[in-house]
Short mmCIF file of C-alpha atoms in Angstrom, two decimals:
data_model
loop_
_atom_site.label_atom_id
_atom_site.label_comp_id
_atom_site.label_asym_id
_atom_site.label_seq_id
_atom_site.Cartn_x
_atom_site.Cartn_y
_atom_site.Cartn_z
CA ILE A 1 0.05 -0.05 0.00
CA LEU A 2 1.19 3.41 -0.86
CA ALA A 3 1.27 6.13 1.44
CA GLN A 4 -0.54 9.37 0.64
CA ALA A 5 1.36 12.35 -0.20
CA SER A 6 2.12 15.03 2.53
CA SER A 7 1.76 18.69 1.56
CA GLN A 8 5.67 18.87 1.92
CA GLN A 9 6.28 16.03 -0.60
CA SER A 10 6.54 16.74 -4.12
CA ALA A 11 3.28 16.08 -6.09
CA GLY A 12 5.09 14.24 -9.04
CA SER A 13 6.73 11.67 -6.90
CA GLN A 14 4.05 10.09 -4.46
CA PRO A 15 0.48 8.86 -5.19
CA SER A 16 -2.51 10.86 -5.15
CA MET A 17 -4.42 8.42 -3.01
CA PRO A 18 -3.87 5.10 -1.09
CA ALA A 19 -3.77 1.99 -3.70
CA THR A 20 -6.66 0.34 -2.42
CA THR A 21 -9.54 1.30 -5.04
CA LEU A 22 -8.54 -0.36 -8.11
CA ALA A 23 -5.52 -2.50 -7.09
CA SER A 24 -3.35 -0.80 -9.82
CA THR A 25 -1.30 2.38 -9.93
CA LEU A 26 -0.79 4.82 -12.65
CA ARG A 27 3.02 5.52 -13.25
CA THR A 28 3.48 8.74 -15.43
CA SER A 29 6.26 10.00 -17.51
CA THR A 30 7.65 13.45 -16.82
CA ALA A 31 6.49 14.63 -20.19
CA LEU A 32 3.01 13.87 -19.39
CA LEU A 33 3.40 15.66 -15.93
CA ALA A 34 4.79 18.69 -17.67
CA ASP A 35 1.80 18.92 -20.00
CA GLU A 36 -0.40 21.05 -17.48
CA PRO A 37 -3.53 21.31 -19.65
CA LEU A 38 -3.50 17.37 -20.00
CA TRP A 39 -2.17 16.17 -16.86
CA SER A 40 -4.42 18.47 -14.46
CA VAL A 41 -7.55 17.02 -16.11
CA ILE A 42 -6.16 13.54 -15.83
CA GLN A 43 -5.11 14.06 -12.22
CA GLN A 44 -8.72 15.44 -11.20
CA ALA A 45 -10.24 12.17 -12.69
CA LEU A 46 -7.88 10.04 -10.92
CA GLU A 47 -8.67 11.43 -7.38
CA GLY A 48 -10.28 8.83 -5.15
CA ARG A 49 -10.28 6.20 -8.03
CA LEU A 50 -6.70 5.47 -9.01
CA PRO A 51 -3.49 6.22 -7.36
CA TRP A 52 -0.52 7.58 -9.48
CA GLU A 53 3.21 7.91 -9.25
CA THR A 54 6.00 9.23 -11.45
CA ALA A 55 7.70 6.39 -13.59
CA ASP A 56 11.38 5.49 -12.83
CA GLU A 57 12.66 6.99 -16.01
CA ALA A 58 16.02 6.83 -14.76
CA LYS A 59 15.82 3.01 -14.67
CA LEU A 60 13.38 2.66 -17.59
CA GLY A 61 14.75 5.15 -19.98
CA THR A 62 12.82 7.51 -22.16
CA PRO A 63 11.26 6.72 -25.42
CA LEU A 64 12.98 8.44 -28.35
CA ALA A 65 9.45 8.88 -30.19
CA PHE A 66 8.70 12.55 -31.21
CA GLY A 67 12.23 13.66 -30.04
CA GLY A 68 12.15 12.32 -26.69
CA ALA A 69 8.95 14.43 -25.99
CA LEU A 70 6.29 11.58 -26.00
CA ARG A 71 3.70 11.70 -23.17
CA TRP A 72 3.31 8.12 -21.88
CA ALA A 73 2.10 6.38 -18.62
CA TYR A 74 1.59 2.84 -17.89
CA LEU A 75 -0.69 0.79 -15.51
CA GLU A 76 0.88 -1.42 -12.79
CA SER A 77 -1.42 -4.04 -11.40
CA GLU A 78 -1.14 -5.71 -8.01
CA PHE A 79 -2.03 -9.24 -9.75
CA ARG A 80 -1.04 -10.79 -13.22
CA TYR A 81 -3.41 -9.77 -16.02
CA ALA A 82 -3.96 -11.81 -19.09
CA ALA A 83 -6.08 -10.98 -21.98
CA HIS A 84 -9.50 -12.76 -21.88
CA ARG A 85 -8.75 -15.16 -24.85
CA THR A 86 -5.51 -16.31 -23.35
CA VAL A 87 -7.17 -17.05 -19.89
CA CYS A 88 -9.98 -18.98 -21.49
CA GLN A 89 -7.77 -20.93 -23.68
CA ALA A 90 -5.67 -21.94 -20.52
CA ALA A 91 -8.73 -22.49 -18.31
CA GLY A 92 -8.82 -26.33 -18.86
CA ALA A 93 -5.33 -26.60 -17.34
CA GLY A 94 -6.40 -25.55 -13.70
CA THR A 95 -6.25 -22.46 -11.62
CA ALA A 96 -2.61 -22.63 -11.28
CA ALA A 97 -2.07 -22.41 -15.11
CA THR A 98 -4.21 -19.41 -15.55
CA GLU A 99 -2.65 -17.45 -12.35
CA ALA A 100 0.69 -18.12 -13.76
CA LEU A 101 -0.35 -16.22 -17.17
CA GLY A 102 -0.10 -12.50 -17.95
CA THR A 103 1.71 -9.29 -16.78
CA ASN A 104 1.49 -6.93 -13.71
CA PHE A 105 1.81 -4.05 -16.53
CA PRO A 106 -1.08 -4.45 -18.55
CA ILE A 107 -1.41 -1.11 -20.29
CA VAL A 108 1.12 1.30 -21.79
CA PHE A 109 -0.68 4.54 -22.81
CA ALA A 110 0.93 6.95 -25.56
CA PHE A 111 -1.03 10.43 -25.62
CA LEU A 112 -0.88 11.99 -29.16
CA ASP A 113 -2.67 14.77 -30.61
CA VAL A 114 -4.67 13.76 -33.51
CA ALA A 115 -2.90 16.15 -35.84
CA ARG A 116 0.36 14.13 -35.52
CA ALA A 117 -1.46 10.88 -36.18
CA PRO A 118 0.04 10.55 -39.65
CA GLU A 119 3.46 10.44 -38.20
CA LEU A 120 2.59 7.36 -36.28
CA PRO A 121 3.80 4.61 -38.78
CA ALA A 122 7.28 5.80 -38.94
CA VAL A 123 7.28 5.95 -34.80
CA ALA A 124 5.38 3.00 -33.75
CA GLU A 125 7.57 0.14 -34.65
CA SER A 126 10.60 1.83 -32.77
CA LEU A 127 8.26 2.44 -29.78
CA ARG A 128 6.92 -1.16 -29.70
CA GLN A 129 10.54 -2.27 -29.80
CA TRP A 130 11.53 0.06 -26.95
CA LEU A 131 8.79 -1.05 -24.76
CA ARG A 132 9.69 -4.82 -25.51
CA SER A 133 13.53 -4.48 -24.74
CA GLU A 134 15.57 -4.79 -21.37
CA PRO A 135 15.43 -3.42 -18.69
CA ARG A 136 11.84 -2.53 -19.23
CA PRO A 137 9.05 -5.04 -18.07
CA PHE A 138 6.64 -4.41 -20.88
CA SER A 139 7.17 -7.45 -23.20
CA GLU A 140 3.39 -8.37 -22.59
CA SER A 141 1.98 -5.24 -22.24
CA ARG A 142 -0.53 -3.56 -24.77
CA LEU A 143 0.48 -0.36 -26.27
CA LEU A 144 -2.71 1.89 -26.39
CA LEU A 145 -2.43 5.06 -28.70
CA VAL A 146 -4.75 7.79 -27.26
CA LEU A 147 -5.39 10.31 -30.14
CA ILE A 148 -6.83 13.61 -28.63
CA GLY A 149 -8.80 16.19 -30.59
CA GLU A 150 -11.10 16.35 -33.44
CA THR A 151 -10.22 15.90 -37.15
CA LYS A 152 -10.90 18.67 -39.28
CA ALA A 153 -9.18 18.01 -42.59
CA THR A 154 -9.31 17.72 -46.23
CA ASN A 155 -10.22 14.28 -48.08
CA SER A 156 -6.64 13.58 -48.71
CA ARG A 157 -5.33 14.28 -45.36
CA ARG A 158 -8.31 12.20 -43.87
CA ASP A 159 -7.33 9.27 -46.24
CA LEU A 160 -3.66 9.63 -44.89
CA LEU A 161 -4.81 9.73 -41.26
CA GLN A 162 -6.90 6.57 -41.77
CA SER A 163 -4.13 4.85 -43.58
CA ALA A 164 -1.66 5.67 -40.63
CA LEU A 165 -4.12 4.47 -37.95
CA ALA A 166 -4.63 1.07 -40.09
CA SER A 167 -0.97 0.78 -40.15
CA CYS A 168 -0.40 0.92 -36.28
CA LEU A 169 -3.20 -1.57 -35.72
CA VAL A 170 -2.32 -4.07 -38.34
CA ARG A 171 1.47 -3.77 -38.66
CA HIS A 172 2.65 -2.63 -35.33
CA ASP A 173 0.29 -4.48 -32.96
CA ALA A 174 -0.88 -0.94 -31.58
CA ASP A 175 -4.38 -0.29 -30.39
CA LEU A 176 -6.30 3.00 -30.79
CA ILE A 177 -8.63 5.04 -29.14
CA GLU A 178 -9.93 8.46 -30.53
CA VAL A 179 -11.30 10.91 -27.98
CA ARG A 180 -12.45 14.69 -28.19
CA ASN A 181 -10.61 16.28 -25.50
CA ALA A 182 -8.65 15.97 -22.15
CA VAL A 183 -11.70 15.05 -20.27
CA GLN A 184 -12.68 12.14 -22.39
CA CYS A 185 -9.00 11.09 -22.31
CA ALA A 186 -9.04 11.15 -18.52
CA ALA A 187 -12.11 9.28 -18.15
CA TYR A 188 -10.67 6.70 -20.73
CA VAL A 189 -7.65 5.93 -18.54
CA VAL A 190 -9.84 5.43 -15.42
CA GLN A 191 -12.31 3.16 -17.36
CA CYS A 192 -9.17 1.03 -18.57
CA ALA A 193 -8.16 0.68 -14.96
CA GLN A 194 -11.40 -0.24 -13.95
CA ALA A 195 -11.53 -2.96 -16.74
CA VAL A 196 -8.43 -4.45 -15.50
CA ALA A 197 -9.59 -4.74 -11.79
CA GLU A 198 -12.97 -6.25 -13.17
CA ALA A 199 -11.30 -8.87 -14.91
CA LYS A 200 -9.89 -10.26 -11.48
CA ARG A 201 -13.25 -10.60 -10.08
CA ARG A 202 -15.02 -12.35 -12.92
CA ARG A 203 -14.95 -16.18 -13.13
CA THR A 204 -13.36 -17.90 -16.07
CA PRO A 205 -14.61 -18.68 -18.57
CA SER A 206 -17.59 -16.35 -18.58
CA ARG A 207 -19.35 -14.09 -20.77
CA PHE A 208 -17.31 -11.26 -19.65
CA LYS A 209 -14.15 -13.22 -20.73
CA MET A 210 -15.36 -14.46 -23.99
CA ALA A 211 -15.44 -12.52 -27.18
CA GLY A 212 -19.18 -11.32 -27.88
CA ALA A 213 -20.61 -13.88 -30.81
CA ARG A 214 -24.30 -12.99 -30.02
CA CYS A 215 -26.51 -10.80 -27.98
CA GLN A 216 -27.17 -12.48 -24.54
CA THR A 217 -29.11 -9.64 -22.57
CA LEU A 218 -32.22 -8.90 -24.82
CA PRO A 219 -35.15 -11.08 -23.60
CA ARG A 220 -35.73 -14.30 -25.79
CA ASP A 221 -38.87 -13.02 -27.43
CA THR A 222 -39.90 -15.36 -30.32
CA THR A 223 -41.78 -12.61 -31.92
CA ASP A 224 -38.72 -10.31 -32.19
CA LYS A 225 -36.10 -12.61 -33.60
CA LEU A 226 -35.18 -10.07 -36.14
CA ARG A 227 -33.69 -7.78 -33.40
CA LEU A 228 -31.92 -10.48 -31.76
CA THR A 229 -30.24 -11.63 -35.06
CA TRP A 230 -29.70 -8.06 -36.05
CA VAL A 231 -27.97 -7.05 -32.60
CA SER A 232 -25.80 -10.34 -32.91
CA GLN A 233 -25.00 -9.40 -36.37
CA LEU A 234 -23.89 -5.98 -35.68
CA MET A 235 -21.56 -7.37 -32.76
CA GLN A 236 -19.59 -9.03 -35.30
CA LEU A 237 -17.96 -5.62 -36.42
CA PRO A 238 -14.61 -4.88 -34.66
CA GLY A 239 -15.00 -2.50 -31.52
CA VAL A 240 -18.93 -3.08 -31.47
CA SER A 241 -20.06 -4.66 -28.20
CA GLU A 242 -23.43 -5.63 -27.40
CA GLU A 243 -24.33 -2.48 -25.61
CA ILE A 244 -23.02 -0.47 -28.82
CA ALA A 245 -24.83 -2.84 -31.07
CA LYS A 246 -28.43 -2.53 -29.13
CA ALA A 247 -27.82 1.24 -29.26
CA ILE A 248 -27.38 1.33 -33.23
CA ALA A 249 -30.30 -1.06 -33.49
CA ASN A 250 -32.37 1.33 -31.70
CA ILE A 251 -32.12 4.01 -34.31
CA HIS A 252 -31.54 1.49 -37.21
CA PRO A 253 -33.95 -1.35 -36.37
CA SER A 254 -33.15 -3.61 -39.28
CA PRO A 255 -30.19 -4.19 -42.03
CA GLY A 256 -32.58 -2.64 -44.58
CA ALA A 257 -32.98 0.45 -42.41
CA MET A 258 -29.12 0.53 -42.14
CA LEU A 259 -28.55 0.34 -45.94
CA GLU A 260 -30.92 2.87 -46.49
CA ALA A 261 -29.54 5.54 -43.95
CA VAL A 262 -26.00 4.85 -45.25
CA ALA A 263 -27.01 5.23 -49.03
CA GLN A 264 -28.66 8.45 -48.05
CA ALA A 265 -25.83 10.01 -46.14
CA ALA A 266 -23.62 8.98 -48.79
CA ASP A 267 -25.73 10.96 -51.52
CA ARG A 268 -25.87 14.08 -49.19
CA LEU A 269 -22.14 14.22 -47.84
CA GLY A 270 -20.19 11.58 -49.90
CA VAL A 271 -17.15 10.02 -48.23
CA VAL A 272 -17.08 12.26 -45.37
CA ALA A 273 -20.18 10.94 -44.28
CA ALA A 274 -18.43 8.08 -42.76
CA ASP A 275 -16.84 9.68 -39.80
CA SER A 276 -19.99 11.43 -38.62
CA PHE A 277 -22.68 8.68 -39.71
CA ILE A 278 -23.28 7.59 -36.09
CA SER A 279 -20.45 8.98 -34.12
CA ASN A 280 -22.46 11.20 -31.82
CA LEU A 281 -24.46 8.12 -30.75
CA GLU A 282 -24.17 7.47 -27.15
CA TYR A 283 -24.25 4.06 -25.54
CA PRO A 284 -24.46 3.11 -21.58
CA ILE A 285 -21.21 2.01 -20.20
CA ARG A 286 -21.81 -1.34 -18.61
CA GLY A 287 -21.70 -1.29 -14.69
CA HIS A 288 -21.52 2.69 -14.50
CA LYS A 289 -24.41 5.35 -14.86
CA GLY A 290 -22.55 7.07 -17.71
CA MET A 291 -22.86 7.30 -21.22
CA ARG A 292 -20.00 7.21 -23.73
CA ARG A 293 -20.19 8.74 -27.37
CA LEU A 294 -19.53 6.17 -30.24
CA GLY A 295 -16.92 8.10 -32.03
CA PRO A 296 -15.61 8.37 -35.77
CA MET A 297 -13.69 5.05 -35.87
CA VAL A 298 -16.55 2.75 -35.20
CA SER A 299 -18.84 5.00 -37.09
CA ARG A 300 -16.50 4.48 -40.25
CA ARG A 301 -16.49 0.76 -39.59
CA VAL A 302 -20.18 0.52 -39.63
CA PHE A 303 -20.54 2.89 -42.72
CA ALA A 304 -17.66 0.86 -44.67
CA THR A 305 -19.85 -2.40 -44.08
CA PHE A 306 -23.24 -1.11 -45.30
CA HIS A 307 -22.14 1.07 -48.01
CA PRO A 308 -22.73 -0.29 -51.49
CA GLY A 309 -19.49 0.97 -52.81
CA SER A 310 -17.51 -1.13 -50.57
CA LYS A 311 -15.07 -3.51 -51.80
CA PRO A 312 -14.93 -7.47 -50.50
CA GLU A 313 -11.23 -7.15 -50.15
CA ASN A 314 -11.26 -4.16 -47.86
CA MET A 315 -10.29 -4.96 -44.18
CA LEU A 316 -12.07 -3.16 -41.26
CA VAL A 317 -9.52 -1.90 -38.69
#
């Protein structure tokens, strides 16, 4: 258990609260702490939820990405965390086998302004290699790129941005999340810590641990099989959870309605309609009272899936 910082101690070297709430600690880089507008919002969101400390960069080093000015942080959990698929695959070998899996450093965050996203392919691989090299303990950690800001760009720049994001996902094994501002960024960091903590409390295998293949919470109403099938179908898209699928089905209640809505949006706005098609749709965060905005990335995936001009060889990322 980490001691609470006293008023005489440096705010950057001590946790903001005892490490008891989520069994994890956020360790932050000096570059993130130096970004006052972003860090002050994150720190406020962490208060009472997640303790934090400054990362030991004298031991870990500093990534060379963006001239050594990369804002980064990582979660350190009190238990070994493993991806749900890995845990489920090892479940048959017994409890001892599953407890030996995973890492105490489940997530490494890299915070980037969305305007710099086109530079990511040149940086992502070197950053990934840096994380997985000695003496750093991040060989099994997930690299999560958090893109902050709204994209206002020409069609050519938007295509460049989307290409860069796809390259990071497919070639460099880096996950991506787009957020509008520092407030959403801070909320997402806390949400990730909550998800890690929740993973320890759930039994394995369970619906929480298994990838969603079909809708499991709607009533088994034999008169509404179409909705059950439609929600389950939407869940096959990358990034579409059951809660998201149900929210989409509420406004586009059938495949036919979705196809018509996509066609009309394309006729009005062309390709740019993909980002805004359902990006402002809100869905409930499971286990919480709040709502979360869907965002442009999932909106593009849904739009591309149901657009009549999409080519079969296109890959959804």
